C-alpha positions as a Python dict, from the first residue, in 0.01 Angstrom:
ca = {
    (1, 'M'): (0, 0, 0),
    (2, 'Y'): (-376, -67, 139),
    (3, 'T'): (-569, 38, 396),
    (4, 'L'): (-964, -35, 494),
    (5, 'A'): (-1129, 286, 631),
    (6, 'S'): (-1119, 162, 966),
    (7, 'G'): (-721, 84, 913),
    (8, 'V'): (-811, -234, 918),
    (9, 'R'): (-918, -540, 676),
    (10, 'P'): (-1046, -853, 774),
    (11, 'P'): (-870, -1118, 820),
    (12, 'G'): (-811, -1384, 579),
    (13, 'T'): (-879, -1144, 268),
    (14, 'R'): (-685, -960, -4),
    (15, 'P'): (-510, -599, 11),
    (16, 'S'): (-711, -396, -208),
    (17, 'H'): (-363, -349, -459),
    (18, 'A'): (-297, -632, -405),
    (19, 'P'): (-127, -666, -764),
    (20, 'N'): (58, -354, -678),
    (21, 'R'): (228, -599, -441),
    (22, 'L'): (377, -339, -276),
    (23, 'A'): (644, -226, -480),
    (24, 'W'): (883, -102, -243),
    (25, 'L'): (920, -443, -141),
    (26, 'D'): (1066, -575, -426),
    (27, 'T'): (1352, -293, -405),
    (28, 'L'): (1352, -418, -91),
    (29, 'R'): (1416, -735, -207),
    (30, 'I'): (1715, -578, -509),
    (31, 'V'): (1906, -425, -177),
    (32, 'L'): (1902, -799, 30),
    (33, 'T'): (2003, -934, -290),
    (34, 'V'): (2302, -688, -345),
    (35, 'L'): (2419, -740, 18),
    (36, 'V'): (2416, -1125, -64),
    (37, 'V'): (2624, -1039, -296),
    (38, 'V'): (2807, -789, -106),
    (39, 'H'): (2856, -1108, 208),
    (40, 'H'): (3007, -1332, -14),
    (41, 'A'): (3270, -1142, -201),
    (42, 'A'): (3380, -1016, 197),
    (43, 'Q'): (3427, -1454, 321),
    (44, 'P'): (3712, -1490, 215),
    (45, 'Y'): (3897, -1159, 370),
    (46, 'G'): (3765, -1159, 666),
    (47, 'P'): (3550, -1386, 862),
    (48, 'A'): (3700, -1730, 996),
    (49, 'D'): (3488, -1962, 822),
    (50, 'W'): (3508, -2224, 567),
    (51, 'W'): (3472, -2049, 226),
    (52, 'Y'): (3674, -2181, -133),
    (53, 'V'): (3914, -1954, -116),
    (54, 'E'): (4162, -1998, 87),
    (55, 'G'): (4533, -1833, 235),
    (56, 'Q'): (4341, -1471, 177),
    (57, 'P'): (4493, -1186, 301),
    (58, 'R'): (4204, -1142, 635),
    (59, 'N'): (3997, -715, 725),
    (60, 'P'): (3846, -708, 1052),
    (61, 'A'): (3563, -506, 985),
    (62, 'L'): (3512, -740, 648),
    (63, 'A'): (3470, -961, 949),
    (64, 'T'): (3233, -758, 1187),
    (65, 'L'): (3074, -663, 767),
    (66, 'S'): (2972, -1064, 792),
    (67, 'A'): (2901, -1088, 1107),
    (68, 'V'): (2592, -795, 1066),
    (69, 'G'): (2460, -900, 715),
    (70, 'G'): (2471, -1306, 883),
    (71, 'T'): (2221, -1130, 1213),
    (72, 'F'): (1865, -954, 951),
    (73, 'A'): (1963, -1024, 627),
    (74, 'M'): (1864, -1389, 543),
    (75, 'S'): (1521, -1335, 832),
    (76, 'L'): (1426, -1015, 602),
    (77, 'F'): (1473, -1262, 287),
    (78, 'F'): (1242, -1504, 445),
    (79, 'F'): (991, -1294, 603),
    (80, 'V'): (966, -1154, 235),
    (81, 'S'): (925, -1405, 19),
    (82, 'A'): (615, -1505, 295),
    (83, 'V'): (458, -1171, 279),
    (84, 'F'): (338, -1281, -105),
    (85, 'V'): (319, -1684, -40),
    (86, 'P'): (-67, -1591, 103),
    (87, 'A'): (-159, -1388, -169),
    (88, 'S'): (-29, -1660, -401),
    (89, 'Y'): (-203, -1927, -248),
    (90, 'E'): (-501, -1846, -277),
    (91, 'R'): (-476, -1709, -587),
    (92, 'R'): (-372, -1989, -762),
    (93, 'G'): (-535, -2290, -553),
    (94, 'G'): (-366, -2558, -309),
    (95, 'W'): (-241, -2799, -557),
    (96, 'S'): (-166, -2529, -841),
    (97, 'F'): (-13, -2304, -580),
    (98, 'V'): (237, -2630, -432),
    (99, 'K'): (311, -2746, -870),
    (100, 'G'): (427, -2358, -925),
    (101, 'R'): (692, -2422, -609),
    (102, 'L'): (830, -2700, -681),
    (103, 'V'): (859, -2560, -1019),
    (104, 'R'): (1014, -2238, -930),
    (105, 'L'): (1242, -2312, -568),
    (106, 'G'): (1249, -2709, -670),
    (107, 'I'): (1423, -2736, -977),
    (108, 'P'): (1754, -2414, -894),
    (109, 'V'): (1792, -2652, -615),
    (110, 'V'): (1830, -2951, -824),
    (111, 'V'): (1986, -2864, -1060),
    (112, 'G'): (2257, -2654, -878),
    (113, 'A'): (2290, -2942, -657),
    (114, 'V'): (2471, -3090, -1012),
    (115, 'T'): (2564, -2851, -1149),
    (116, 'I'): (2714, -2522, -925),
    (117, 'V'): (2740, -2625, -661),
    (118, 'P'): (2969, -2968, -747),
    (119, 'G'): (3180, -2766, -958),
    (120, 'L'): (3235, -2464, -736),
    (121, 'M'): (3348, -2813, -431),
    (122, 'Y'): (3600, -2924, -771),
    (123, 'A'): (3785, -2605, -782),
    (124, 'Y'): (3783, -2633, -458),
    (125, 'Y'): (3942, -2968, -390),
    (126, 'V'): (4219, -2869, -711),
    (127, 'H'): (4308, -2546, -512),
    (128, 'Y'): (4389, -2703, -140),
    (129, 'R'): (4308, -3018, -56),
    (130, 'G'): (4686, -3202, -201),
    (131, 'Y'): (4494, -3529, -299),
    (132, 'P'): (4664, -3555, -661),
    (133, 'P'): (4468, -3459, -949),
    (134, 'V'): (4166, -3612, -1123),
    (135, 'S'): (3883, -3566, -1360),
    (136, 'F'): (3576, -3346, -1285),
    (137, 'A'): (3375, -3658, -1392),
    (138, 'R'): (3588, -3893, -1119),
    (139, 'Y'): (3556, -3641, -853),
    (140, 'F'): (3122, -3555, -912),
    (141, 'T'): (3092, -3966, -792),
    (142, 'D'): (3394, -4089, -585),
    (143, 'V'): (3388, -3732, -398),
    (144, 'Y'): (3081, -3545, -457),
    (145, 'L'): (2813, -3806, -447),
    (146, 'G'): (3065, -4048, -187),
    (147, 'L'): (3060, -4333, -442),
    (148, 'G'): (3464, -4359, -392),
    (149, 'E'): (3647, -4461, -74),
    (150, 'K'): (3689, -4202, 191),
    (151, 'P'): (4083, -4054, 191),
    (152, 'A'): (4210, -4116, 520),
    (153, 'D'): (4335, -3874, 566),
    (154, 'W'): (4027, -3671, 510),
    (155, 'T'): (3999, -3248, 533),
    (156, 'G'): (3686, -3158, 518),
    (157, 'P'): (3478, -2961, 578),
    (158, 'S'): (3249, -3311, 552),
    (159, 'W'): (3227, -3584, 330),
    (160, 'P'): (3103, -3671, 101),
    (161, 'D'): (3068, -3331, -90),
    (162, 'L'): (2717, -3342, -190),
    (163, 'Q'): (2607, -3022, -28),
    (164, 'F'): (2356, -2697, -184),
    (165, 'G'): (2615, -2449, -140),
    (166, 'H'): (2481, -2107, -113),
    (167, 'L'): (2071, -2264, -234),
    (168, 'W'): (1996, -2382, 46),
    (169, 'F'): (1761, -2061, 157),
    (170, 'I'): (1596, -2130, -133),
    (171, 'Q'): (1590, -2535, -22),
    (172, 'N'): (1479, -2397, 302),
    (173, 'L'): (1147, -2115, 209),
    (174, 'L'): (1051, -2432, -14),
    (175, 'A'): (1049, -2599, 306),
    (176, 'Y'): (875, -2356, 463),
    (177, 'T'): (611, -2316, 217),
    (178, 'L'): (538, -2663, 122),
    (179, 'L'): (477, -2672, 615),
    (180, 'Y'): (262, -2346, 532),
    (181, 'V'): (19, -2544, 244),
    (182, 'L'): (7, -2780, 539),
    (183, 'L'): (-89, -2628, 775),
    (184, 'R'): (-337, -2456, 590),
    (185, 'V'): (-482, -2797, 486),
    (186, 'L'): (-487, -2929, 818),
    (187, 'C'): (-659, -2597, 988),
    (188, 'R'): (-944, -2594, 680),
    (189, 'E'): (-1007, -3000, 690),
    (190, 'T'): (-1024, -3000, 1134),
    (191, 'A'): (-1281, -2655, 1034),
    (192, 'Q'): (-1549, -2869, 870),
    (193, 'L'): (-1485, -3157, 1115),
    (194, 'I'): (-1603, -3001, 1388),
    (195, 'R'): (-1876, -2810, 1169),
    (196, 'R'): (-2001, -3153, 1056),
    (197, 'H'): (-2033, -3240, 1415),
    (198, 'R'): (-2106, -2972, 1595),
    (199, 'D'): (-2470, -3033, 1731),
    (200, 'T'): (-2609, -2649, 1729),
    (201, 'P'): (-2724, -2598, 1395),
    (202, 'R'): (-2614, -2352, 1236),
    (203, 'P'): (-2718, -1976, 1220),
    (204, 'P'): (-2857, -1890, 983),
    (205, 'R'): (-2711, -1709, 644),
    (206, 'T'): (-2661, -1364, 672),
    (207, 'T'): (-2535, -1088, 356),
    (208, 'E'): (-2446, -803, 630),
    (209, 'L'): (-2061, -915, 749),
    (210, 'P'): (-1925, -911, 1102),
    (211, 'T'): (-1699, -609, 1196),
    (212, 'P'): (-1373, -691, 1200),
    (213, 'T'): (-1288, -699, 1492),
    (214, 'P'): (-965, -494, 1506),
    (215, 'T'): (-623, -647, 1539),
    (216, 'P'): (-332, -550, 1740),
    (217, 'V'): (38, -411, 1565),
    (218, 'P'): (331, -505, 1678),
    (219, 'G'): (471, -231, 1976),
    (220, 'H'): (743, -223, 2185),
    (221, 'R'): (671, -451, 2395),
    (222, 'A'): (589, -772, 2123),
    (223, 'L'): (906, -671, 1995),
    (224, 'L'): (1123, -662, 2291),
    (225, 'A'): (908, -1026, 2362),
    (226, 'L'): (1063, -1113, 2019),
    (227, 'T'): (1341, -1059, 2065),
    (228, 'A'): (1326, -1308, 2420),
    (229, 'G'): (1242, -1563, 2248),
    (230, 'I'): (1481, -1591, 1960),
    (231, 'A'): (1793, -1470, 2202),
    (232, 'V'): (1679, -1787, 2435),
    (233, 'A'): (1561, -1998, 2143),
    (234, 'T'): (1887, -1900, 2011),
    (235, 'F'): (2067, -1985, 2328),
    (236, 'L'): (1924, -2322, 2367),
    (237, 'V'): (1984, -2453, 1979),
    (238, 'R'): (2349, -2350, 2030),
    (239, 'L'): (2385, -2508, 2265),
    (240, 'R'): (2411, -2848, 2101),
    (241, 'Y'): (2439, -2701, 1739),
    (242, 'P'): (2686, -2406, 1721),
    (243, 'L'): (2735, -2150, 1393),
    (244, 'D'): (2870, -2290, 1090),
    (245, 'T'): (2724, -2625, 1175),
    (246, 'W'): (2546, -2796, 970),
    (247, 'V'): (2370, -3113, 960),
    (248, 'P'): (2136, -3276, 635),
    (249, 'F'): (1722, -3274, 759),
    (250, 'L'): (1593, -3608, 623),
    (251, 'D'): (1963, -3619, 380),
    (252, 'F'): (1795, -3393, 203),
    (253, 'L'): (1715, -3021, 302),
    (254, 'Q'): (2074, -2905, 444),
    (255, 'V'): (1991, -2709, 787),
    (256, 'E'): (2226, -2397, 990),
    (257, 'P'): (2041, -2501, 1325),
    (258, 'A'): (2217, -2229, 1567),
    (259, 'R'): (1934, -2021, 1317),
    (260, 'L'): (1634, -2176, 1265),
    (261, 'P'): (1439, -2002, 1549),
    (262, 'Q'): (1504, -1661, 1372),
    (263, 'H'): (1422, -1762, 1021),
    (264, 'A'): (1181, -1998, 1102),
    (265, 'T'): (1004, -1742, 1255),
    (266, 'F'): (1047, -1446, 1061),
    (267, 'F'): (845, -1617, 775),
    (268, 'T'): (595, -1682, 1025),
    (269, 'L'): (598, -1354, 1086),
    (270, 'G'): (581, -1324, 704),
    (271, 'V'): (210, -1481, 648),
    (272, 'L'): (147, -1276, 945),
    (273, 'A'): (213, -926, 845),
    (274, 'H'): (-16, -999, 487),
    (275, 'R'): (-272, -1117, 744),
    (276, 'Y'): (-295, -848, 951),
    (277, 'D'): (-163, -588, 725),
    (278, 'W'): (107, -495, 970),
    (279, 'L'): (293, -316, 657),
    (280, 'S'): (104, -76, 624),
    (281, 'R'): (-53, -48, 992),
    (282, 'F'): (247, -58, 1123),
    (283, 'D'): (371, 259, 1391),
    (284, 'A'): (688, 427, 1228),
    (285, 'R'): (789, 587, 1527),
    (286, 'T'): (857, 236, 1649),
    (287, 'G'): (992, 148, 1331),
    (288, 'W'): (1237, 459, 1389),
    (289, 'M'): (1310, 342, 1728),
    (290, 'W'): (1381, 49, 1665),
    (291, 'L'): (1623, 88, 1344),
    (292, 'S'): (1835, 364, 1550),
    (293, 'G'): (1894, 77, 1827),
    (294, 'G'): (1977, -186, 1524),
    (295, 'L'): (2251, 112, 1375),
    (296, 'L'): (2332, 240, 1746),
    (297, 'G'): (2448, -209, 1860),
    (298, 'V'): (2587, -223, 1447),
    (299, 'A'): (2825, 126, 1571),
    (300, 'V'): (2937, -87, 1893),
    (301, 'L'): (2990, -411, 1736),
    (302, 'S'): (3228, -299, 1534),
    (303, 'A'): (3414, -94, 1764),
    (304, 'V'): (3415, -397, 1979),
    (305, 'G'): (3474, -604, 1652),
    (306, 'A'): (3259, -933, 1581),
    (307, 'D'): (3547, -1230, 1720),
    (308, 'A'): (3559, -1047, 2071),
    (309, 'A'): (3629, -1284, 2296),
    (310, 'S'): (3303, -1153, 2497),
    (311, 'F'): (3126, -1359, 2141),
    (312, 'G'): (3054, -1680, 2121),
    (313, 'P'): (2924, -1983, 1781),
    (314, 'G'): (2749, -2140, 2104),
    (315, 'G'): (2778, -2340, 2393),
    (316, 'L'): (2710, -2330, 2808),
    (317, 'D'): (2865, -2008, 2845),
    (318, 'G'): (2888, -1666, 2886),
    (319, 'P'): (2996, -1578, 2558),
    (320, 'S'): (2738, -1805, 2376),
    (321, 'A'): (2428, -1620, 2600),
    (322, 'L'): (2539, -1270, 2540),
    (323, 'W'): (2627, -1302, 2121),
    (324, 'A'): (2220, -1511, 2104),
    (325, 'A'): (2127, -1188, 2289),
    (326, 'Y'): (2328, -932, 2030),
    (327, 'E'): (2319, -1075, 1797),
    (328, 'S'): (1852, -1160, 1806),
    (329, 'A'): (1813, -795, 1921),
    (330, 'L'): (1980, -637, 1637),
    (331, 'C'): (1791, -931, 1399),
    (332, 'V'): (1480, -756, 1550),
    (333, 'A'): (1567, -392, 1505),
    (334, 'L'): (1755, -405, 1208),
    (335, 'C'): (1448, -649, 1077),
    (336, 'A'): (1183, -422, 1189),
    (337, 'G'): (1365, -79, 1134),
    (338, 'T'): (1433, -128, 714),
    (339, 'L'): (1050, -238, 689),
    (340, 'T'): (1015, 64, 794),
    (341, 'L'): (1256, 237, 611),
    (342, 'F'): (1211, 166, 283),
    (343, 'R'): (786, 197, 300),
    (344, 'E'): (878, 554, 454),
    (345, 'A'): (1071, 589, 183),
    (346, 'A'): (861, 475, -78),
    (347, 'G'): (550, 650, 69),
    (348, 'K'): (740, 1026, -12),
    (349, 'A'): (896, 900, -304),
    (350, 'T'): (495, 834, -435),
    (351, 'T'): (358, 1149, -265),
    (352, 'N'): (681, 1360, -488),
    (353, 'T'): (603, 1195, -826),
    (354, 'T'): (231, 1083, -767),
    (355, 'T'): (260, 777, -980),
    (356, 'T'): (303, 447, -781),
    (357, 'V'): (452, 238, -1108),
    (358, 'P'): (824, 173, -1061),
    (359, 'G'): (1050, 247, -1329),
    (360, 'P'): (1165, 40, -1654),
    (361, 'L'): (1565, -80, -1429),
    (362, 'A'): (1324, -115, -1150),
    (363, 'K'): (1139, -361, -1291),
    (364, 'E'): (1357, -589, -1469),
    (365, 'L'): (1616, -570, -1138),
    (366, 'A'): (1319, -730, -897),
    (367, 'A'): (1246, -914, -1196),
    (368, 'S'): (1608, -1054, -1226),
    (369, 'S'): (1734, -1051, -798),
    (370, 'Y'): (1551, -1444, -786),
    (371, 'A'): (1763, -1549, -1075),
    (372, 'V'): (2093, -1403, -944),
    (373, 'Y'): (2131, -1552, -600),
    (374, 'I'): (2151, -1851, -829),
    (375, 'V'): (2480, -1820, -1057),
    (376, 'H'): (2627, -1485, -885),
    (377, 'L'): (2796, -1780, -614),
    (378, 'P'): (3047, -1905, -884),
    (379, 'M'): (3128, -1552, -1102),
    (380, 'V'): (3213, -1397, -778),
    (381, 'V'): (3469, -1724, -672),
    (382, 'T'): (3633, -1691, -1004),
    (383, 'V'): (3713, -1337, -938),
    (384, 'Q'): (3899, -1399, -604),
    (385, 'Y'): (4028, -1706, -747),
    (386, 'Y'): (4188, -1480, -1031),
    (387, 'L'): (4248, -1208, -698),
    (388, 'A'): (4506, -1488, -559),
    (389, 'D'): (4811, -1395, -463),
    (390, 'R'): (4814, -1037, -701),
    (391, 'G'): (4928, -837, -329),
    (392, 'L'): (4622, -713, -287),
    (393, 'T'): (4481, -553, 80),
    (394, 'A'): (4151, -738, 170),
    (395, 'A'): (3928, -484, 180),
    (396, 'T'): (4085, -367, -248),
    (397, 'A'): (3974, -778, -311),
    (398, 'W'): (3642, -769, -155),
    (399, 'A'): (3602, -460, -321),
    (400, 'T'): (3683, -537, -690),
    (401, 'A'): (3478, -952, -602),
    (402, 'A'): (3228, -692, -485),
    (403, 'L'): (3150, -441, -739),
    (404, 'T'): (3230, -688, -1005),
    (405, 'G'): (3029, -957, -894),
    (406, 'V'): (2664, -777, -852),
    (407, 'P'): (2662, -611, -1248),
    (408, 'A'): (2760, -989, -1397),
    (409, 'A'): (2528, -1151, -1210),
    (410, 'F'): (2235, -897, -1276),
    (411, 'A'): (2344, -924, -1635),
    (412, 'L'): (2410, -1277, -1692),
    (413, 'A'): (2044, -1335, -1505),
    (414, 'A'): (1823, -1052, -1699),
    (415, 'G'): (1957, -1257, -1989),
    (416, 'L'): (1888, -1673, -1833),
    (417, 'R'): (1523, -1536, -1742),
    (418, 'R'): (1495, -1446, -2088),
    (419, 'L'): (1609, -1844, -2314),
    (420, 'P'): (1276, -2059, -2301),
    (421, 'L'): (1318, -2298, -2111),
    (422, 'L'): (1474, -2122, -1833),
    (423, 'R'): (1142, -1820, -1807),
    (424, 'R'): (918, -2005, -1575),
    (425, 'V'): (1152, -2157, -1365),
    (426, 'L'): (1351, -1773, -1315),
}
């Protein structure tokens, strides 16, 4: 971790140990990737959401598990991803950074949208739609791209089938990153314009650096205000866009407006955390208290059930307002608490081993986590199709899909990363 003797890092400067990349964040990224695989492994056996495999046994505990993961996991993913954006931009420069992001984020989205996602949607079409069988090529042009006539009894979830599936996160991350670059350029140009038109002469140059002004570290009040702000914004958005409502923004960007306040906010917080060194300065006692509150909230949700009538996905009613507030509180509490947990665990490990260098396995898993996110879904869904109609309980099927999907996805990702054509992308 990085600190200064004064406990404050001047705004706009990079931490002294930037090359270390805060290794514990890479560990957290691995865990979040595993959680995504586990979450998708539970989809046909818990929540009532649309999924690629239908008609499977359900378990209320798995529905609650999915609901808990949905409250904070992807918001924390956006936060962790955003922490590394400013340093990468400053190190590589604007245009080089943008080109790199377009390659690493844009190519997987485009390639996945014409390979992985249509393959999954074709399997769903063949197994559950009840239409006459068609070849994959015919399905791709007529149904997936929507070049054919829409059937009168089309069962959805949308027309055409063209979508980005789980790649929505990478797509949205690219959009947020490009917006960050645009705002930096606009701020720089605005500052230069103000300086050129300033009436007063510029002060003489001096070799002495100004004393950095301490920036406040978020505490209980800030986190409470953050929770309230996200809750209000979430409730207002869900008046029109309930949970699991996806819209095509600019006919390309796949967005779930119901979670947009959380995701956009935590991406912004990740950028600010880098700028103001919040990750090392955040008070552990505050983090432990919020983690305790978050775990208590999870326990209450497990007892009540995520599908309780007191919670609603959207609309102008009490259940919607209650779930917007409860979900926002869990999001902030679990994100702040999880960051504290991993930071403090890494600090103790460093003290015990007197080293900050991660082992070869940790390096390999961290390097493969991005590719795992891209390739895991067809592997998990394939296992789910194989387990269908075999008389397994929901919990057994979920555990089998998760325990099979996680190592298989990491193994495939490790192999793909070593292919010359994919090395730069993955």
